[in-house]
mmCIF file of C-alpha atoms in Angstrom:
data_model
loop_
_atom_site.group_PDB
_atom_site.id
_atom_site.type_symbol
_atom_site.label_atom_id
_atom_site.label_comp_id
_atom_site.label_asym_id
_atom_site.label_seq_id
_atom_site.Cartn_x
_atom_site.Cartn_y
_atom_site.Cartn_z
ATOM 1 C CA UNK A 259 89.332 102.594 -22.376
ATOM 2 C CA UNK A 260 91.195 99.244 -21.999
ATOM 3 C CA UNK A 261 94.431 97.950 -23.608
ATOM 4 C CA UNK A 262 93.601 95.380 -26.255
ATOM 5 C CA UNK A 263 96.808 93.408 -25.369
ATOM 6 C CA UNK A 264 97.168 93.323 -21.563
ATOM 7 C CA UNK A 265 93.621 94.426 -20.648
ATOM 8 C CA UNK A 266 94.742 97.222 -18.336
ATOM 9 C CA UNK A 267 92.453 100.236 -18.026
ATOM 10 C CA UNK A 268 93.839 103.261 -19.817
ATOM 11 C CA UNK A 269 92.847 106.898 -20.147
ATOM 12 C CA UNK A 270 90.924 108.060 -23.113
ATOM 13 C CA UNK A 271 93.232 109.527 -25.699
ATOM 14 C CA UNK A 272 96.363 107.379 -24.766
ATOM 15 C CA UNK A 273 98.345 106.436 -27.821
ATOM 16 C CA UNK A 274 100.220 103.502 -26.141
ATOM 17 C CA UNK A 275 99.751 101.284 -23.125
ATOM 18 C CA UNK A 276 101.735 102.419 -20.165
ATOM 19 C CA UNK A 277 101.881 98.848 -18.863
ATOM 20 C CA UNK A 278 102.902 96.746 -21.814
ATOM 21 C CA UNK A 279 103.833 99.405 -24.413
ATOM 22 C CA UNK A 280 101.204 98.327 -26.978
ATOM 23 C CA UNK A 281 100.458 101.050 -29.593
ATOM 24 C CA UNK A 282 96.802 102.071 -29.585
ATOM 25 C CA UNK A 283 94.858 102.843 -32.798
ATOM 26 C CA UNK A 284 92.582 105.250 -31.084
ATOM 27 C CA UNK A 285 90.065 105.730 -33.955
ATOM 28 C CA UNK A 286 92.470 105.052 -36.869
ATOM 29 C CA UNK A 287 94.518 108.140 -36.369
ATOM 30 C CA UNK A 288 98.226 107.694 -35.781
ATOM 31 C CA UNK A 289 98.546 111.157 -34.444
ATOM 32 C CA UNK A 290 96.447 113.120 -31.986
ATOM 33 C CA UNK A 291 96.276 116.786 -31.366
ATOM 34 C CA UNK A 292 96.376 117.671 -27.659
ATOM 35 C CA UNK A 293 95.080 120.732 -26.070
ATOM 36 C CA UNK A 294 97.473 123.238 -24.703
ATOM 37 C CA UNK A 295 96.489 122.283 -21.215
ATOM 38 C CA UNK A 296 96.156 118.512 -21.020
ATOM 39 C CA UNK A 297 93.370 117.005 -18.982
ATOM 40 C CA UNK A 298 94.301 115.547 -15.619
ATOM 41 C CA UNK A 299 95.627 112.027 -15.916
ATOM 42 C CA UNK A 300 95.061 109.333 -13.337
ATOM 43 C CA UNK A 301 98.226 107.219 -12.710
ATOM 44 C CA UNK A 302 99.886 105.202 -10.044
ATOM 45 C CA UNK A 303 102.885 107.204 -8.771
ATOM 46 C CA UNK A 304 104.568 104.075 -7.319
ATOM 47 C CA UNK A 305 104.407 102.160 -10.614
ATOM 48 C CA UNK A 306 105.701 104.791 -13.043
ATOM 49 C CA UNK A 307 106.676 108.427 -12.882
ATOM 50 C CA UNK A 308 104.285 111.275 -13.768
ATOM 51 C CA UNK A 309 104.387 112.226 -17.461
ATOM 52 C CA UNK A 310 106.088 115.429 -18.353
ATOM 53 C CA UNK A 311 104.228 118.163 -20.077
ATOM 54 C CA UNK A 312 103.030 116.977 -23.457
ATOM 55 C CA UNK A 313 104.007 119.198 -26.374
ATOM 56 C CA UNK A 314 101.326 120.679 -28.555
ATOM 57 C CA UNK A 315 102.696 119.044 -31.656
ATOM 58 C CA UNK A 316 102.190 115.400 -32.539
ATOM 59 C CA UNK A 317 104.257 112.866 -30.556
ATOM 60 C CA UNK A 318 105.075 109.441 -31.930
ATOM 61 C CA UNK A 319 104.707 106.573 -29.427
ATOM 62 C CA UNK A 320 108.006 104.708 -28.516
ATOM 63 C CA UNK A 321 108.545 101.358 -26.820
ATOM 64 C CA UNK A 322 110.923 101.584 -23.794
ATOM 65 C CA UNK A 323 114.160 99.455 -24.036
ATOM 66 C CA UNK A 324 113.667 97.027 -21.159
ATOM 67 C CA UNK A 325 116.799 94.969 -22.020
ATOM 68 C CA UNK A 326 119.062 97.993 -21.561
ATOM 69 C CA UNK A 327 117.442 98.794 -18.232
ATOM 70 C CA UNK A 328 117.952 95.196 -17.046
ATOM 71 C CA UNK A 329 121.607 95.212 -18.115
ATOM 72 C CA UNK A 330 122.340 98.492 -16.306
ATOM 73 C CA UNK A 331 120.558 97.236 -13.222
ATOM 74 C CA UNK A 332 122.597 94.035 -13.281
ATOM 75 C CA UNK A 333 125.884 95.975 -13.556
ATOM 76 C CA UNK A 334 124.885 98.231 -10.654
ATOM 77 C CA UNK A 335 124.016 95.185 -8.527
ATOM 78 C CA UNK A 336 127.336 93.505 -9.299
ATOM 79 C CA UNK A 337 129.211 96.691 -8.372
ATOM 80 C CA UNK A 338 127.322 96.949 -5.085
ATOM 81 C CA UNK A 339 127.821 93.286 -4.273
ATOM 82 C CA UNK A 340 131.529 93.475 -5.083
ATOM 83 C CA UNK A 341 131.951 96.559 -2.940
ATOM 84 C CA UNK A 342 130.124 94.850 -0.110
ATOM 85 C CA UNK A 343 132.310 91.762 -0.331
ATOM 86 C CA UNK A 344 135.580 93.667 -0.609
ATOM 87 C CA UNK A 345 135.063 96.618 1.690
ATOM 88 C CA UNK A 346 132.089 95.980 3.942
ATOM 89 C CA UNK A 347 132.583 92.290 4.781
ATOM 90 C CA UNK A 348 133.333 91.976 8.500
ATOM 91 C CA UNK A 349 136.980 91.424 9.246
ATOM 92 C CA UNK A 350 138.247 92.529 5.843
ATOM 93 C CA UNK A 351 139.732 95.792 7.066
ATOM 94 C CA UNK A 352 141.295 93.975 10.006
ATOM 95 C CA UNK A 353 142.660 91.457 7.568
ATOM 96 C CA UNK A 354 144.169 94.289 5.509
ATOM 97 C CA UNK A 355 145.655 95.863 8.639
ATOM 98 C CA UNK A 356 147.258 92.559 9.464
ATOM 99 C CA UNK A 357 148.060 91.856 5.852
ATOM 100 C CA UNK A 358 151.767 91.280 6.473
ATOM 101 C CA UNK A 359 151.107 88.750 9.213
ATOM 102 C CA UNK A 360 148.506 86.956 7.080
ATOM 103 C CA UNK A 361 150.847 86.758 4.143
ATOM 104 C CA UNK A 362 153.665 85.553 6.394
ATOM 105 C CA UNK A 363 151.514 82.868 7.992
ATOM 106 C CA UNK A 364 150.173 81.768 4.621
ATOM 107 C CA UNK A 365 153.635 81.669 3.098
ATOM 108 C CA UNK A 366 155.062 79.791 6.082
ATOM 109 C CA UNK A 367 152.251 77.283 5.933
ATOM 110 C CA UNK A 368 152.754 76.748 2.210
ATOM 111 C CA UNK A 369 156.522 76.372 2.513
ATOM 112 C CA UNK A 370 156.182 74.038 5.460
ATOM 113 C CA UNK A 371 153.663 71.873 3.650
ATOM 114 C CA UNK A 372 155.823 71.623 0.521
ATOM 115 C CA UNK A 373 159.356 71.446 1.956
ATOM 116 C CA UNK A 374 158.866 69.698 5.282
ATOM 117 C CA UNK A 375 161.256 66.738 5.380
ATOM 118 C CA UNK A 376 160.000 63.265 5.902
ATOM 119 C CA UNK A 377 159.818 62.347 9.565
ATOM 120 C CA UNK A 378 160.222 58.836 10.824
ATOM 121 C CA UNK A 379 157.350 57.063 12.518
ATOM 122 C CA UNK A 380 158.995 57.316 15.949
ATOM 123 C CA UNK A 381 159.525 61.066 15.623
ATOM 124 C CA UNK A 382 155.960 61.521 14.385
ATOM 125 C CA UNK A 383 154.649 59.743 17.445
ATOM 126 C CA UNK A 384 156.790 61.814 19.784
ATOM 127 C CA UNK A 385 156.051 65.165 18.100
ATOM 128 C CA UNK A 386 152.489 65.125 16.670
ATOM 129 C CA UNK A 387 151.575 67.837 14.206
ATOM 130 C CA UNK A 388 149.313 70.452 15.730
ATOM 131 C CA UNK A 389 146.497 71.683 13.422
ATOM 132 C CA UNK A 390 144.620 74.880 14.140
ATOM 133 C CA UNK A 391 141.397 75.618 12.156
ATOM 134 C CA UNK A 392 140.179 79.209 11.976
ATOM 135 C CA UNK A 393 136.398 79.275 11.589
ATOM 136 C CA UNK A 394 136.303 82.781 10.105
ATOM 137 C CA UNK A 395 138.750 82.235 7.261
ATOM 138 C CA UNK A 396 138.399 78.433 7.090
ATOM 139 C CA UNK A 397 142.172 78.271 6.592
ATOM 140 C CA UNK A 398 144.147 75.414 8.048
ATOM 141 C CA UNK A 399 147.370 76.510 9.761
ATOM 142 C CA UNK A 400 149.842 73.732 10.315
ATOM 143 C CA UNK A 401 152.402 74.248 13.050
ATOM 144 C CA UNK A 402 155.755 73.344 11.526
ATOM 145 C CA UNK A 403 157.326 70.299 13.052
ATOM 146 C CA UNK A 404 160.872 70.862 14.212
ATOM 147 C CA UNK A 405 163.023 67.863 13.620
ATOM 148 C CA UNK A 406 165.919 67.958 16.033
ATOM 149 C CA UNK A 407 169.134 66.503 14.836
ATOM 150 C CA UNK A 408 170.169 63.529 16.939
ATOM 151 C CA UNK A 409 172.577 64.546 19.635
ATOM 152 C CA UNK A 410 175.965 63.080 19.140
ATOM 153 C CA UNK A 411 177.980 62.704 22.297
ATOM 154 C CA UNK A 412 181.647 62.358 21.683
ATOM 155 C CA UNK A 413 183.557 61.038 24.638
ATOM 156 C CA UNK A 414 187.150 62.041 24.551
ATOM 157 C CA UNK A 415 189.428 59.142 25.315
ATOM 158 C CA UNK A 416 190.705 59.252 28.830
ATOM 159 C CA UNK A 417 194.307 60.181 28.945
ATOM 160 C CA UNK A 418 196.258 59.204 31.982
ATOM 161 C CA UNK A 419 198.927 61.759 32.626
ATOM 162 C CA UNK A 420 201.702 60.712 34.915
ATOM 163 C CA UNK A 421 202.791 63.821 36.723
ATOM 164 C CA UNK A 422 206.255 63.872 38.099
ATOM 165 C CA UNK A 423 206.261 65.620 41.429
ATOM 166 C CA UNK A 424 209.407 67.554 42.015
ATOM 167 C CA UNK A 425 210.216 67.655 45.698
ATOM 168 C CA UNK A 426 211.755 70.925 46.800
ATOM 169 C CA UNK A 427 214.678 70.873 49.208
ATOM 170 C CA UNK A 428 212.432 72.197 51.967
ATOM 171 C CA UNK A 429 209.884 69.427 51.435
ATOM 172 C CA UNK A 430 212.607 66.830 51.242
ATOM 173 C CA UNK A 431 214.114 68.088 54.474
ATOM 174 C CA UNK A 432 210.720 67.961 56.164
ATOM 175 C CA UNK A 433 210.189 64.404 54.988
ATOM 176 C CA UNK A 434 213.570 63.383 56.403
ATOM 177 C CA UNK A 435 212.793 65.028 59.729
ATOM 178 C CA UNK A 436 209.465 63.244 59.934
ATOM 179 C CA UNK A 437 211.088 59.914 59.131
ATOM 180 C CA UNK A 438 213.782 60.398 61.762
ATOM 181 C CA UNK A 439 211.242 61.449 64.373
ATOM 182 C CA UNK A 440 209.045 58.451 63.563
ATOM 183 C CA UNK A 441 212.052 56.144 64.073
ATOM 184 C CA UNK A 442 212.885 57.813 67.403
ATOM 185 C CA UNK A 443 209.343 57.335 68.660
ATOM 186 C CA UNK A 444 209.342 53.689 67.601
ATOM 187 C CA UNK A 445 212.496 53.013 69.671
ATOM 188 C CA UNK A 446 211.580 55.233 72.635
ATOM 189 C CA UNK A 447 211.387 53.300 75.918
ATOM 190 C CA UNK A 448 210.819 53.807 79.645
ATOM 191 C CA UNK A 449 211.919 50.276 80.562
ATOM 192 C CA UNK A 450 214.452 50.086 83.402
ATOM 193 C CA UNK A 451 218.039 49.357 82.197
ATOM 194 C CA UNK A 452 220.583 46.719 83.316
ATOM 195 C CA UNK A 453 224.378 46.929 83.480
ATOM 196 C CA UNK A 454 224.649 43.998 81.046
ATOM 197 C CA UNK A 455 223.086 46.187 78.311
ATOM 198 C CA UNK A 456 226.184 48.459 78.422
ATOM 199 C CA UNK A 457 228.935 45.928 77.867
ATOM 200 C CA UNK A 458 229.395 47.484 74.386
ATOM 201 C CA UNK A 459 230.942 50.571 76.037
ATOM 202 C CA UNK A 460 232.348 49.258 79.380
ATOM 203 C CA UNK A 461 234.404 46.099 79.751
ATOM 204 C CA UNK A 462 237.875 44.699 79.537
ATOM 205 C CA UNK A 463 238.678 47.016 76.656
ATOM 206 C CA UNK A 464 237.869 50.107 78.689
ATOM 207 C CA UNK A 465 235.343 52.880 78.055
ATOM 208 C CA UNK A 466 234.201 53.778 74.519
ATOM 209 C CA UNK A 467 234.197 57.523 73.713
ATOM 210 C CA UNK A 468 233.462 57.511 69.977
ATOM 211 C CA UNK A 469 231.091 55.862 67.568
ATOM 212 C CA UNK A 470 232.505 52.807 65.760
ATOM 213 C CA UNK A 471 233.970 53.355 62.325
ATOM 214 C CA UNK A 472 231.420 53.385 59.547
ATOM 215 C CA UNK A 473 228.460 53.862 61.896
ATOM 216 C CA UNK A 474 225.411 55.754 60.579
ATOM 217 C CA UNK A 475 225.330 58.980 62.558
ATOM 218 C CA UNK A 476 222.092 60.643 63.685
ATOM 219 C CA UNK A 477 222.430 64.316 62.780
ATOM 220 C CA UNK A 478 218.776 65.360 63.005
ATOM 221 C CA UNK A 479 217.974 66.572 66.574
ATOM 222 C CA UNK A 480 214.460 65.126 66.311
ATOM 223 C CA UNK A 481 216.186 61.732 66.225
ATOM 224 C CA UNK A 482 217.245 62.276 69.851
ATOM 225 C CA UNK A 483 213.685 62.617 71.138
ATOM 226 C CA UNK A 484 212.030 60.083 73.395
ATOM 227 C CA UNK A 485 213.116 57.732 76.192
ATOM 228 C CA UNK A 486 216.564 56.200 76.609
ATOM 229 C CA UNK A 487 218.288 53.731 78.950
ATOM 230 C CA UNK A 488 221.365 55.393 80.479
ATOM 231 C CA UNK A 489 224.471 54.476 82.476
ATOM 232 C CA UNK A 490 226.536 57.101 84.339
ATOM 233 C CA UNK A 491 230.079 56.389 85.603
ATOM 234 C CA UNK A 492 231.376 58.978 88.067
ATOM 235 C CA UNK A 493 235.093 59.817 88.182
ATOM 236 C CA UNK A 494 235.921 57.270 85.445
ATOM 237 C CA UNK A 495 239.624 58.248 85.264
ATOM 238 C CA UNK A 496 240.364 57.576 88.970
ATOM 239 C CA UNK A 497 243.757 55.968 88.919
ATOM 240 C CA UNK A 498 243.006 54.103 92.107
ATOM 241 C CA UNK A 499 240.152 52.337 90.360
ATOM 242 C CA UNK A 500 237.596 53.450 92.867
ATOM 243 C CA UNK A 501 234.511 54.772 91.108
ATOM 244 C CA UNK A 502 230.705 54.602 91.188
ATOM 245 C CA UNK A 503 228.259 53.788 88.399
ATOM 246 C CA UNK A 504 224.539 54.430 88.065
ATOM 247 C CA UNK A 505 221.542 53.301 85.993
ATOM 248 C CA UNK A 506 218.883 55.885 84.990
ATOM 249 C CA UNK A 507 216.139 56.605 82.488
ATOM 250 C CA UNK A 508 216.603 59.766 80.391
ATOM 251 C CA UNK A 509 213.890 61.519 78.352
ATOM 252 C CA UNK A 510 214.806 64.111 75.691
ATOM 253 C CA UNK A 511 212.515 66.704 74.113
ATOM 254 C CA UNK A 512 213.604 68.896 71.209
ATOM 255 C CA UNK A 513 211.599 71.927 70.032
ATOM 256 C CA UNK A 514 213.419 73.791 67.313
ATOM 257 C CA UNK A 515 216.763 74.827 68.791
ATOM 258 C CA UNK A 516 215.637 74.235 72.378
ATOM 259 C CA UNK A 517 216.123 71.019 74.333
ATOM 260 C CA UNK A 518 214.859 69.650 77.643
ATOM 261 C CA UNK A 519 216.508 66.640 79.327
ATOM 262 C CA UNK A 520 214.799 64.851 82.232
ATOM 263 C CA UNK A 521 216.653 62.230 84.398
ATOM 264 C CA UNK A 522 214.617 59.632 86.263
ATOM 265 C CA UNK A 523 217.051 58.250 88.868
ATOM 266 C CA UNK A 524 216.990 54.471 89.291
ATOM 267 C CA UNK A 525 219.953 52.497 90.755
ATOM 268 C CA UNK A 526 223.433 53.244 92.201
ATOM 269 C CA UNK A 527 226.348 50.783 92.540
ATOM 270 C CA UNK A 528 229.611 51.552 94.420
ATOM 271 C CA UNK A 529 233.052 50.136 93.940
ATOM 272 C CA UNK A 530 232.214 47.376 96.411
ATOM 273 C CA UNK A 531 229.371 46.175 94.150
ATOM 274 C CA UNK A 532 226.802 47.407 96.634
ATOM 275 C CA UNK A 533 223.611 48.750 95.038
ATOM 276 C CA UNK A 534 221.242 51.415 96.271
ATOM 277 C CA UNK A 535 217.847 52.295 94.852
ATOM 278 C CA UNK A 536 217.273 55.913 93.823
ATOM 279 C CA UNK A 537 213.684 55.585 92.628
ATOM 280 C CA UNK A 538 212.506 57.725 95.516
ATOM 281 C CA UNK A 539 214.621 60.642 94.297
ATOM 282 C CA UNK A 540 212.846 63.464 92.480
ATOM 283 C CA UNK A 541 213.445 63.648 88.744
ATOM 284 C CA UNK A 542 215.950 66.263 87.639
ATOM 285 C CA UNK A 543 215.174 68.561 84.705
ATOM 286 C CA UNK A 544 217.830 70.275 82.586
ATOM 287 C CA UNK A 545 217.184 72.987 79.988
ATOM 288 C CA UNK A 546 219.454 73.643 77.083
ATOM 289 C CA UNK A 547 219.940 73.971 73.339
ATOM 290 C CA UNK A 548 220.697 72.015 70.223
ATOM 291 C CA UNK A 549 224.405 72.270 69.321
ATOM 292 C CA UNK A 550 226.373 71.456 66.192
ATOM 293 C CA UNK A 551 227.393 68.095 67.651
ATOM 294 C CA UNK A 552 224.328 67.248 69.727
ATOM 295 C CA UNK A 553 222.717 68.701 72.869
ATOM 296 C CA UNK A 554 223.763 70.762 75.868
ATOM 297 C CA UNK A 555 221.611 71.371 78.973
ATOM 298 C CA UNK A 556 222.229 72.603 82.534
ATOM 299 C CA UNK A 557 220.530 72.571 85.916
ATOM 300 C CA UNK A 558 221.753 70.714 89.018
ATOM 301 C CA UNK A 559 224.543 69.547 86.697
ATOM 302 C CA UNK A 560 225.751 70.108 83.152
ATOM 303 C CA UNK A 561 224.955 67.522 80.492
ATOM 304 C CA UNK A 562 226.328 67.249 76.976
ATOM 305 C CA UNK A 563 225.518 64.605 74.373
ATOM 306 C CA UNK A 564 227.817 64.773 71.367
ATOM 307 C CA UNK A 565 227.809 61.422 69.577
ATOM 308 C CA UNK A 566 224.676 59.554 68.377
ATOM 309 C CA UNK A 567 224.374 56.747 65.799
ATOM 310 C CA UNK A 568 222.214 53.789 64.745
ATOM 311 C CA UNK A 569 223.354 50.199 64.187
ATOM 312 C CA UNK A 570 221.552 46.850 63.830
ATOM 313 C CA UNK A 571 218.146 48.350 64.605
ATOM 314 C CA UNK A 572 219.334 50.050 67.792
ATOM 315 C CA UNK A 573 220.431 53.589 68.663
ATOM 316 C CA UNK A 574 223.450 54.581 70.713
ATOM 317 C CA UNK A 575 224.675 57.822 72.292
ATOM 318 C CA UNK A 576 227.731 59.032 74.241
ATOM 319 C CA UNK A 577 228.199 62.137 76.371
ATOM 320 C CA UNK A 578 229.439 63.582 79.641
ATOM 321 C CA UNK A 579 228.104 65.024 82.913
ATOM 322 C CA UNK A 580 229.751 67.455 85.312
ATOM 323 C CA UNK A 581 228.146 67.473 88.746
ATOM 324 C CA UNK A 582 227.576 70.577 90.853
ATOM 325 C CA UNK A 583 230.720 69.566 92.843
ATOM 326 C CA UNK A 584 232.739 69.586 89.624
ATOM 327 C CA UNK A 585 233.047 65.797 89.512
ATOM 328 C CA UNK A 586 233.203 64.520 85.901
ATOM 329 C CA UNK A 587 231.052 61.578 84.810
ATOM 330 C CA UNK A 588 230.839 59.360 81.753
ATOM 331 C CA UNK A 589 227.393 59.050 80.035
ATOM 332 C CA UNK A 590 226.286 56.239 77.737
ATOM 333 C CA UNK A 591 222.735 55.665 76.336
ATOM 334 C CA UNK A 592 221.070 52.920 74.330
ATOM 335 C CA UNK A 593 217.576 51.985 73.076
ATOM 336 C CA UNK A 594 215.544 49.958 72.856
#
């Protein structure tokens, strides 16, 4: 038997078409009485399920609701597709695990894009905006541009501070010693003397034993150092007027409280104005100390220098010598 609507082959005794649902007249009877054991039915198991046991009573044919089946199928498909997109899509779970970072990056990008201050053309050229495109999420991440505030260099005005150096007494004393020593070295001489250079202390007025009034005295022992021209008069108080005088070069060294005096013998003149050279004589060295009034040294004789002063760019000194024989002598020195 064939369906009058769709033309599909049907089994004898079917009341409706299993393919299109058309109701079959089947000899004008709307109802059919089936045997208790229905005859075997030929059907395609892949196209529709096997019919359940048919009741003995009369069954009315019903058209299946295809619209309802389509709607349910559509809902099931949407649920499956949504689940696939939300839970099965690659990278979704990783995205959820890193949800905080994603939200932070997205928020930072949004804030940067909306609130980024305007940058001048020069700054834009110096600091180009870096754009990173992620292929998986197709999101554009913009690296925020840091606009550095222009450095302001404030130069403090230079202040010149005049410092007043307070010289301590020790420093002042050292400066004075250095000045005196420098003067002594500038006047030091080894030039041979002449008797005419000692007319200031020996002449018609007699011998001079003290510095002139108002003279500037040399009290610093370092002021004695260096070479001097010297004249020695032996037995100057001889009432008979017979005496001898001598020209020498004297060198003085002072080291702290110690003093060394060296005499380089030069020329002797007797009371008859006869002169004798003493340059061949060996120099005599005398060792001594610095005293309150000058110097004292001893050796082949005893020498004391107790009056030294400066005047008109020259230095003068007076003293005495006592020979090994006990003969007194007058000592006068000058330089240059």
